[in-house]
Coordinates of C-alpha atoms in Angstrom, one line a residue:
M1 CA 33.7 12.4 15.4
F2 CA 35.9 10.6 12.9
R3 CA 39.0 8.7 13.4
Q4 CA 42.0 9.8 11.4
S5 CA 43.5 7.2 9.2
K6 CA 46.7 7.0 11.2
R7 CA 44.7 6.3 14.4
R8 CA 42.4 3.6 13.1
V9 CA 44.5 0.8 14.5
A10 CA 46.1 2.5 17.4
Q11 CA 42.9 3.8 18.9
R12 CA 40.6 0.7 18.5
R13 CA 38.9 -0.3 21.7
H14 CA 36.2 -2.5 23.1
G15 CA 37.0 -5.4 20.7
D16 CA 36.8 -3.4 17.5
G17 CA 37.6 -5.8 14.6
A18 CA 37.9 -5.8 10.9
D19 CA 34.2 -4.8 10.5
G20 CA 35.0 -1.3 11.7
A21 CA 32.5 -1.2 14.5
T22 CA 31.7 2.2 16.1
I23 CA 33.8 3.3 19.0
L24 CA 32.8 5.9 21.6
A25 CA 36.2 7.2 22.6
G26 CA 36.9 7.1 26.3
L27 CA 33.6 5.5 27.4
T28 CA 33.1 2.1 28.9
A29 CA 30.2 0.0 27.7
E30 CA 28.2 0.9 30.8
E31 CA 28.9 4.6 30.3
E32 CA 27.9 4.4 26.7
Q33 CA 24.6 2.7 27.6
A34 CA 23.9 5.3 30.2
R35 CA 24.5 8.0 27.7
Y36 CA 21.9 6.6 25.3
D37 CA 19.5 6.0 28.1
Q38 CA 19.8 9.7 28.9
L39 CA 19.3 10.7 25.2
Y40 CA 16.4 8.3 24.7
P41 CA 14.1 8.3 27.7
A42 CA 11.4 6.7 25.6
K43 CA 12.6 5.7 22.1
L44 CA 12.5 9.4 21.2
S45 CA 15.1 12.2 21.6
F46 CA 15.4 16.0 21.3
Y47 CA 19.0 15.4 20.4
A48 CA 20.2 17.8 23.0
L49 CA 23.8 16.5 23.3
P50 CA 26.2 16.5 20.4
P51 CA 28.1 13.3 19.5
V52 CA 31.3 12.5 21.4
G53 CA 32.3 9.3 19.8
E54 CA 33.9 8.1 16.5
I55 CA 32.3 6.4 13.5
T56 CA 33.7 5.2 10.2
L57 CA 33.2 7.2 7.0
D58 CA 31.2 4.2 5.7
Q59 CA 28.8 4.5 8.6
F60 CA 28.8 8.3 8.2
E61 CA 27.5 8.1 4.6
T62 CA 25.3 5.0 4.9
W63 CA 23.5 6.1 8.0
A64 CA 22.9 9.6 6.6
I65 CA 21.6 8.2 3.3
D66 CA 19.2 5.9 5.1
R67 CA 17.8 8.8 7.2
L68 CA 17.5 11.0 4.1
K69 CA 15.5 8.2 2.3
V70 CA 13.1 8.2 5.2
L71 CA 12.8 12.0 5.3
L72 CA 12.2 12.2 1.5
E73 CA 9.6 9.5 1.5
L74 CA 7.8 11.1 4.5
E75 CA 7.9 14.6 2.8
S76 CA 6.6 13.0 -0.4
L77 CA 3.7 11.3 1.3
I78 CA 2.7 14.5 3.2
Q79 CA 2.8 16.5 -0.1
R80 CA 0.5 13.8 -1.5
N81 CA -2.1 14.4 1.3
R82 CA -1.4 11.2 3.3
A83 CA -2.1 11.7 6.9
G84 CA -3.0 10.0 10.2
R85 CA -3.2 6.3 10.2
E86 CA -2.7 6.1 6.5
L87 CA 0.7 7.9 6.8
E88 CA 1.8 5.7 9.7
Q89 CA 1.0 2.5 7.8
A90 CA 2.8 3.7 4.7
M91 CA 5.9 4.7 6.6
K92 CA 6.1 1.8 9.1
P93 CA 7.9 -0.7 6.8
L94 CA 10.5 1.9 5.7
L95 CA 11.1 3.0 9.3
G96 CA 11.5 -0.6 10.5
K97 CA 14.0 -1.2 7.7
L98 CA 16.1 1.9 7.7
L99 CA 15.5 3.8 11.0
P100 CA 13.9 1.5 13.6
L101 CA 12.6 2.7 16.9
G102 CA 13.7 0.6 19.8
E103 CA 15.7 0.2 22.9
E104 CA 18.7 -1.5 21.2
Q105 CA 21.8 0.5 21.5
E106 CA 22.8 0.1 17.8
A107 CA 19.4 1.5 16.6
R108 CA 19.7 4.5 18.9
R109 CA 23.3 5.1 17.8
K110 CA 22.3 5.1 14.1
D111 CA 19.4 7.5 14.8
Y112 CA 21.5 9.8 16.9
Y113 CA 24.4 10.1 14.5
S114 CA 22.4 10.2 11.3
H115 CA 20.4 13.2 12.7
F116 CA 23.6 15.1 13.5
I117 CA 25.2 14.3 10.1
L118 CA 22.2 15.7 8.3
R119 CA 22.5 18.8 10.4
L120 CA 25.9 19.3 8.8
C121 CA 24.3 18.8 5.4
F122 CA 21.3 21.1 5.8
C123 CA 22.6 24.0 7.9
R124 CA 24.3 25.9 5.1
T125 CA 21.4 28.0 3.8
A126 CA 18.1 29.3 5.2
E127 CA 16.2 27.3 2.6
L128 CA 18.0 24.0 3.5
R129 CA 17.5 24.7 7.3
E130 CA 13.8 25.4 6.8
R131 CA 13.3 22.2 4.8
F132 CA 15.3 20.1 7.3
V133 CA 13.3 21.4 10.3
R134 CA 10.1 20.7 8.5
A135 CA 11.0 17.2 7.6
E136 CA 12.5 16.3 11.0
T137 CA 9.5 17.7 12.8
A138 CA 7.2 15.6 10.7
L139 CA 9.3 12.5 11.5
F140 CA 9.2 13.4 15.2
R141 CA 5.4 13.8 15.1
L142 CA 5.0 10.4 13.3
R143 CA 7.3 8.6 15.8
F144 CA 5.5 10.2 18.8
Q145 CA 2.2 9.0 17.4
M146 CA 3.6 5.5 17.0
L147 CA 4.6 5.3 20.7
T148 CA 2.4 3.6 23.3
S149 CA 0.6 5.9 25.7
A150 CA 3.0 4.9 28.5
D151 CA 6.0 5.7 26.3
Q152 CA 4.5 9.0 25.3
A153 CA 3.9 10.0 29.0
R154 CA 7.5 8.9 29.9
F155 CA 9.0 11.0 27.1
V156 CA 6.9 14.1 28.0
Q157 CA 7.9 13.8 31.6
S158 CA 11.6 13.7 30.6
L159 CA 11.4 17.0 28.8
D160 CA 12.2 20.3 30.4
L161 CA 9.7 22.5 28.6
P162 CA 9.2 26.0 29.8
L163 CA 5.9 27.4 31.1
V164 CA 4.0 24.2 30.9
Q165 CA 1.7 23.1 33.8
F166 CA -1.4 20.9 34.3
I167 CA -4.4 22.7 35.7
D168 CA -5.9 21.3 38.9
E169 CA -9.4 19.7 39.1
A170 CA -10.9 22.9 40.6
E171 CA -9.9 25.0 37.6
K172 CA -11.1 22.3 35.2
Q173 CA -14.5 22.3 36.9
A174 CA -14.7 26.1 36.8
L175 CA -14.1 26.1 33.1
G176 CA -15.8 22.8 32.4
A177 CA -18.4 24.0 29.9
Q178 CA -16.0 26.2 27.9
L179 CA -13.3 23.5 27.9
Y180 CA -15.7 20.9 26.6
D181 CA -17.1 23.1 23.8
A182 CA -13.5 23.7 22.6
V183 CA -12.4 20.1 22.7
A184 CA -15.5 18.3 21.6
P185 CA -15.0 18.8 17.8
Q186 CA -11.4 17.3 18.2
L187 CA -12.7 14.3 20.1
L188 CA -15.0 13.7 17.2
H189 CA -12.5 14.2 14.3
Q190 CA -9.2 13.1 15.8
L191 CA -10.3 10.4 18.2
Q192 CA -13.4 9.3 16.2
L193 CA -15.6 9.4 19.4
T194 CA -19.0 9.7 17.6
D195 CA -21.1 9.1 20.7
E196 CA -21.8 12.0 23.0
A197 CA -21.6 9.8 26.1
Q198 CA -18.2 8.6 25.0
R199 CA -17.0 12.1 24.5
R200 CA -18.3 13.2 27.9
Q201 CA -16.6 10.2 29.6
F202 CA -13.3 10.9 27.9
F203 CA -13.5 14.6 28.8
Q204 CA -14.1 13.7 32.5
H205 CA -10.8 11.8 32.7
E206 CA -8.7 14.1 30.4
R207 CA -6.1 16.4 31.8
F208 CA -5.4 19.9 30.5
L209 CA -2.2 21.8 30.0
K210 CA -2.1 25.6 30.6
L211 CA 0.5 27.4 28.5
P212 CA 1.1 30.7 26.7
F213 CA -1.1 30.9 23.7
E214 CA 1.8 31.7 21.4
S215 CA 3.2 28.2 22.1
V216 CA 0.3 26.7 20.2
I217 CA -0.5 29.5 17.8
D218 CA -1.4 27.1 15.0
L219 CA -4.3 25.9 17.2
V220 CA -5.6 29.3 18.1
G221 CA -6.9 30.3 14.6
P222 CA -9.2 27.2 14.1
R223 CA -10.3 27.5 17.8
H224 CA -9.1 24.1 18.8
V225 CA -8.1 25.4 22.3
L226 CA -9.8 27.6 24.9
L227 CA -8.2 31.0 25.4
R228 CA -8.4 32.9 28.8
G229 CA -6.2 35.8 29.8
G230 CA -3.4 35.0 27.3
W231 CA -3.3 31.3 28.3
A232 CA -4.3 28.4 26.1
Y233 CA -5.9 25.3 27.6
L234 CA -4.6 22.3 25.7
P235 CA -6.0 18.8 26.2
Q236 CA -3.3 16.2 26.9
F237 CA -4.2 14.2 23.7
M238 CA -3.2 17.3 21.7
Q239 CA 0.0 18.0 23.5
L240 CA 2.0 16.8 20.5
N241 CA 1.4 20.2 18.8
H242 CA 3.2 22.0 21.6
I243 CA 6.0 19.5 21.9
A244 CA 6.6 19.4 18.1
A245 CA 6.7 23.2 18.0
E246 CA 9.3 23.3 20.8
Y247 CA 11.3 20.6 19.0
A248 CA 11.3 22.6 15.8
A249 CA 12.3 25.8 17.5
R250 CA 15.3 24.2 19.3
L251 CA 16.4 22.4 16.1
A252 CA 16.2 25.7 14.1
T253 CA 18.4 27.3 16.7
D254 CA 20.9 24.4 16.7
L255 CA 21.1 24.5 12.9
R256 CA 22.2 28.1 13.0
A257 CA 24.8 27.3 15.6
T258 CA 26.0 24.4 13.4
Y259 CA 26.4 26.7 10.5
Q260 CA 28.8 28.9 12.4
H261 CA 31.1 25.9 13.0
L262 CA 31.2 24.7 9.4
P263 CA 34.6 26.4 8.6
A264 CA 36.2 23.8 10.9
L265 CA 35.5 21.2 8.1
A266 CA 37.4 23.2 5.5
G267 CA 40.6 21.3 6.0
D268 CA 39.1 17.9 5.6
D269 CA 38.9 16.7 2.0
R270 CA 36.7 13.7 2.7
L271 CA 33.6 15.2 4.2
P272 CA 32.6 18.2 2.1
P273 CA 31.9 16.1 -1.1
I274 CA 29.7 13.7 1.0
L275 CA 27.8 16.6 2.6
A276 CA 27.3 18.3 -0.8
H277 CA 25.9 15.1 -2.2
L278 CA 23.5 14.5 0.6
S279 CA 22.3 18.1 0.8
A280 CA 21.3 18.0 -2.9
G281 CA 18.1 16.2 -1.5
H282 CA 18.3 13.3 -3.9
V283 CA 19.1 9.7 -3.0
V284 CA 21.2 7.9 -5.5
A285 CA 19.3 4.7 -6.2
P286 CA 20.2 1.9 -8.5
P287 CA 17.7 1.3 -11.2
P288 CA 15.2 -1.4 -10.5
P289 CA 15.7 -4.6 -12.5
P290 CA 13.4 -4.8 -15.5
T291 CA 10.3 -6.8 -14.8
G292 CA 8.5 -6.7 -18.1
G293 CA 11.0 -8.7 -20.2
G294 CA 13.0 -7.3 -23.2
L295 CA 12.1 -4.0 -24.7
T296 CA 12.2 -3.4 -28.5
A297 CA 11.6 -0.5 -30.8
A298 CA 8.2 -1.9 -31.6
D299 CA 7.3 -1.9 -27.9
L300 CA 8.2 1.9 -27.7
A301 CA 5.7 2.6 -30.5
A302 CA 2.9 0.8 -28.6
E303 CA 0.6 3.1 -26.6
P304 CA 0.6 1.1 -23.3
V305 CA 4.4 1.2 -23.1
R306 CA 4.6 4.8 -24.2
A307 CA 2.1 5.8 -21.5
A308 CA 4.4 4.2 -18.9
L309 CA 7.4 6.4 -19.9
P310 CA 8.5 9.2 -17.7
L311 CA 8.3 12.7 -19.2
C312 CA 12.1 12.9 -19.7
A313 CA 12.2 9.8 -21.8
R314 CA 9.2 11.0 -23.8
G315 CA 11.0 14.2 -24.6
L316 CA 14.1 12.4 -25.7
L317 CA 12.1 10.1 -28.0
D318 CA 10.1 13.0 -29.4
G319 CA 13.3 14.9 -30.1
L320 CA 14.9 11.8 -31.8
A321 CA 11.8 11.3 -34.0
A322 CA 11.7 14.9 -35.0
N323 CA 15.4 15.4 -35.7
H324 CA 16.6 11.9 -36.5
H325 CA 19.5 12.7 -34.2
L326 CA 20.4 13.4 -30.5
R327 CA 23.5 15.1 -29.3
Y328 CA 25.9 13.4 -26.9
L329 CA 24.1 14.0 -23.5
G330 CA 20.8 13.1 -25.0
R331 CA 22.1 9.9 -26.6
Q332 CA 23.7 8.9 -23.3
Q333 CA 20.6 9.6 -21.2
L334 CA 18.2 7.8 -23.6
A335 CA 20.5 4.9 -24.3
L336 CA 21.1 4.2 -20.7
F337 CA 17.4 4.5 -19.9
L338 CA 16.5 2.0 -22.6
K339 CA 19.3 -0.3 -21.4
G340 CA 17.8 -0.2 -17.9
A341 CA 14.4 -0.8 -19.3
G342 CA 15.5 -4.1 -20.8
M343 CA 16.5 -3.3 -24.3
S344 CA 19.4 -5.6 -25.5
A345 CA 22.5 -4.3 -27.2
D346 CA 21.5 -5.7 -30.5
D347 CA 18.0 -4.2 -30.3
A348 CA 19.5 -0.9 -29.2
L349 CA 21.8 -0.8 -32.2
R350 CA 18.9 -1.5 -34.6
F351 CA 16.8 1.1 -32.9
W352 CA 19.4 3.8 -33.1
A353 CA 20.4 2.9 -36.6
D354 CA 16.8 3.1 -37.8
A355 CA 16.3 6.4 -36.1
F356 CA 19.5 8.1 -37.4
T357 CA 19.3 6.7 -40.9
A358 CA 15.7 7.9 -41.3
G359 CA 17.3 11.4 -41.6
P360 CA 20.5 12.6 -43.4
T361 CA 22.8 10.2 -41.6
S362 CA 23.9 7.2 -43.7
L363 CA 24.3 3.8 -42.3
D364 CA 28.1 3.9 -43.0
R365 CA 28.4 7.2 -41.0
F366 CA 26.3 5.7 -38.2
N367 CA 28.5 2.7 -37.9
R368 CA 31.6 4.9 -38.1
E369 CA 30.6 7.6 -35.6
Y370 CA 28.0 6.1 -33.2
R371 CA 28.1 2.3 -33.1
Y372 CA 31.2 2.1 -30.9
A373 CA 29.8 4.5 -28.3
L374 CA 26.6 2.6 -28.1
R375 CA 28.4 -0.7 -27.7
H376 CA 30.6 1.0 -25.0
T377 CA 27.4 1.9 -23.2
Y378 CA 26.6 -1.8 -22.8
G379 CA 30.1 -2.7 -21.7
L380 CA 31.0 -4.4 -25.0
E381 CA 33.9 -2.1 -25.9
G382 CA 36.8 -0.3 -24.1
N383 CA 37.1 -1.1 -20.4
R384 CA 33.9 -3.0 -20.6
I385 CA 32.2 -1.1 -17.8
N386 CA 28.6 -1.9 -17.1
Y387 CA 27.2 1.6 -17.0
R388 CA 24.1 2.3 -14.9
P389 CA 21.2 4.3 -16.2
W390 CA 21.2 7.9 -14.9
D391 CA 19.1 8.6 -11.8
C392 CA 17.4 11.9 -11.2
R393 CA 20.2 13.4 -9.3
T394 CA 22.7 12.6 -12.1
I395 CA 20.3 14.1 -14.7
L396 CA 19.8 17.3 -12.6
A397 CA 23.6 17.6 -12.2
K398 CA 24.2 17.7 -16.0
P399 CA 24.2 21.1 -17.9
R400 CA 20.8 22.4 -18.9
P401 CA 19.9 21.6 -22.5
A402 CA 20.8 24.2 -25.1
R403 CA 18.9 24.8 -28.3
N404 CA 18.2 21.5 -30.2
E405 CA 19.2 19.5 -27.2
F406 CA 16.7 17.2 -25.4
H407 CA 18.4 15.8 -22.3
G408 CA 17.8 16.9 -18.8
C409 CA 14.7 17.0 -16.5
P410 CA 11.5 18.5 -18.0
Y411 CA 10.3 19.7 -14.6
R412 CA 13.4 21.9 -14.4
D413 CA 14.2 22.7 -18.0
W414 CA 11.0 23.1 -19.9
A415 CA 9.1 26.4 -20.1
P416 CA 5.9 26.5 -18.0
D417 CA 3.7 26.6 -21.1
R418 CA 5.4 23.6 -22.7
L419 CA 5.2 21.7 -19.4
A420 CA 1.6 22.5 -18.9
A421 CA 0.8 21.4 -22.5
A422 CA 2.6 18.1 -22.0
L423 CA 0.8 17.4 -18.7
A424 CA -2.6 18.2 -20.4
A425 CA -1.7 15.7 -23.1
M426 CA -1.2 13.2 -20.4
Q427 CA -4.7 14.0 -19.2
L428 CA -3.7 15.2 -15.8
A429 CA -6.6 16.9 -13.9
P430 CA -6.2 20.6 -13.0
P431 CA -5.4 19.9 -9.3
A432 CA -2.7 17.5 -10.3
V433 CA -1.2 20.0 -12.7
A434 CA -1.3 22.6 -10.0
A435 CA 0.5 20.3 -7.6
V436 CA 3.2 19.6 -10.2
R437 CA 3.7 23.3 -10.9
D438 CA 4.0 24.1 -7.2
A439 CA 6.6 21.4 -6.8
C440 CA 8.6 22.8 -9.7
A441 CA 8.4 26.3 -8.3
R442 CA 9.9 24.9 -5.0
R443 CA 12.6 23.2 -7.2
E444 CA 11.4 19.8 -5.9
Y445 CA 11.6 18.1 -9.3
T446 CA 11.5 14.5 -8.2
L447 CA 8.3 15.3 -6.2
A448 CA 6.8 16.8 -9.3
C449 CA 7.6 13.6 -11.2
T450 CA 6.0 11.6 -8.3
H451 CA 2.8 13.7 -8.6
V452 CA 2.7 12.9 -12.3
F453 CA 3.1 9.2 -11.5
D454 CA 0.3 9.3 -8.9
A455 CA -2.0 11.1 -11.3
C456 CA -1.4 8.8 -14.2
H457 CA -0.8 5.4 -12.5
G458 CA -2.3 5.7 -9.0
H459 CA -4.9 3.0 -8.5
V460 CA -6.7 4.2 -5.4
A461 CA -7.6 7.7 -4.5
P462 CA -5.6 9.0 -1.5
S463 CA -8.8 10.0 0.3
A464 CA -10.3 6.5 0.2
P465 CA -11.1 5.5 3.8
G466 CA -8.8 2.9 5.2
H467 CA -6.5 3.0 2.1
V468 CA -2.9 2.0 2.7
P469 CA -0.5 2.9 -0.1
A470 CA 1.2 0.0 -1.8
P471 CA 4.9 -0.4 -1.0
D472 CA 5.9 0.8 -4.5
M473 CA 4.0 4.1 -4.1
S474 CA 7.2 5.9 -2.9
H475 CA 9.1 8.9 -4.0
I476 CA 10.3 8.7 -7.6
V477 CA 14.1 9.2 -7.8
H478 CA 14.9 7.4 -11.0
P479 CA 13.3 7.4 -14.5
N480 CA 13.6 3.6 -14.7
Q481 CA 11.8 3.4 -11.3
F482 CA 8.9 5.4 -12.9
F483 CA 8.8 3.1 -15.9
E484 CA 9.0 -0.2 -14.1
R485 CA 6.2 0.8 -11.8
A486 CA 4.0 2.1 -14.6
R487 CA 4.8 -0.5 -17.2
P488 CA 2.0 -2.9 -18.1
A489 CA 2.4 -6.4 -16.9

């Protein structure tokens, strides 16, 4: 899939220039277009064929990160009970920006390769495979629902699904009463057909699929389908359940096969670090620029500003106040957070000097042992590097805090009782606390932080009819991202 360094010039074709455009080795432009037409009969794909072309390492990482951002945001919204039209409206801008649906070859290429790259990332353990299948299936469902009826029909016709057949009109008439009783509640709840005459008219023109009941086992329990002789009768408007189940089953099988081929990458020193970074499940995001102006020590003492702080920053500040000192990793994490929040170098030096000298540390010792490092954090000493605040992935990659250390992520590092007490002090309702604890148990720490943000700073209930989440109500992946969104204007 990747060109070796020595071949980058020798094997360029089709007008590849300095921009490093993708090359599909050995294919003409017409053959390349025909291949994507085969893979994407209607803007969607089951990704049945593996990649045969070459892409640059920059495309490899950039495309995979973009798709991972989409999957993380979709997973977060589903965990926060977004569904249906609300979910579609929330995801549409992000999909249009990072992973657009369309007939353009470049959009299809990005979708195609990014899917297979993430297969490499998430095939290594059963837990990663399960998570990837769940996320990709949710993306598939969302995209299918965003297609027009004509595109949906074209896509379904292109699939070679086993044991699927439409019943004829005679069989529909024979089972008419039972079929209508089974489908009528879904016509009301899914299609919002509140009038009985509308439901009868829709049923008259609806076609039904006949397939083995185990293919739609999730619809059998709630009695959304009619069962007869081991067959399930599925209305066409609910066919997505069967198609998505087939997609998930094939993807799970393909991921296990991909895992068997991973040893072939052992000799490449470029790809394993990228794959390990991506499979961590966290997107490295630069901190958002401060929007509330400069931050001072007096601001940190004010309740509106403190209420906007993420739990990791609160823990560091509490540890600093109690001990008048933080160890190296704690100083680094908090100093960079405050820098990203808008605190100037001069204000930071005053803040740290006041905090340390309130304890046993003298001002002379502070200036001798800590001043240089703090100025270095702001790029004022040494190589004058402008260090970025730590994102969630960086924090989670650091060693867990030992005794009398306060760095790290509270959702990973704090004892359950301590975390529950902190959440109660933030006045989280019991359902929100339960959601946070469930996310922590699944080791989805950024999702736990997102739940806390929603509970403390969400402005509209997720169940409100017609509510469309604001663009900034996305997955929290950075402490400064939390602060800037929650910070009072």
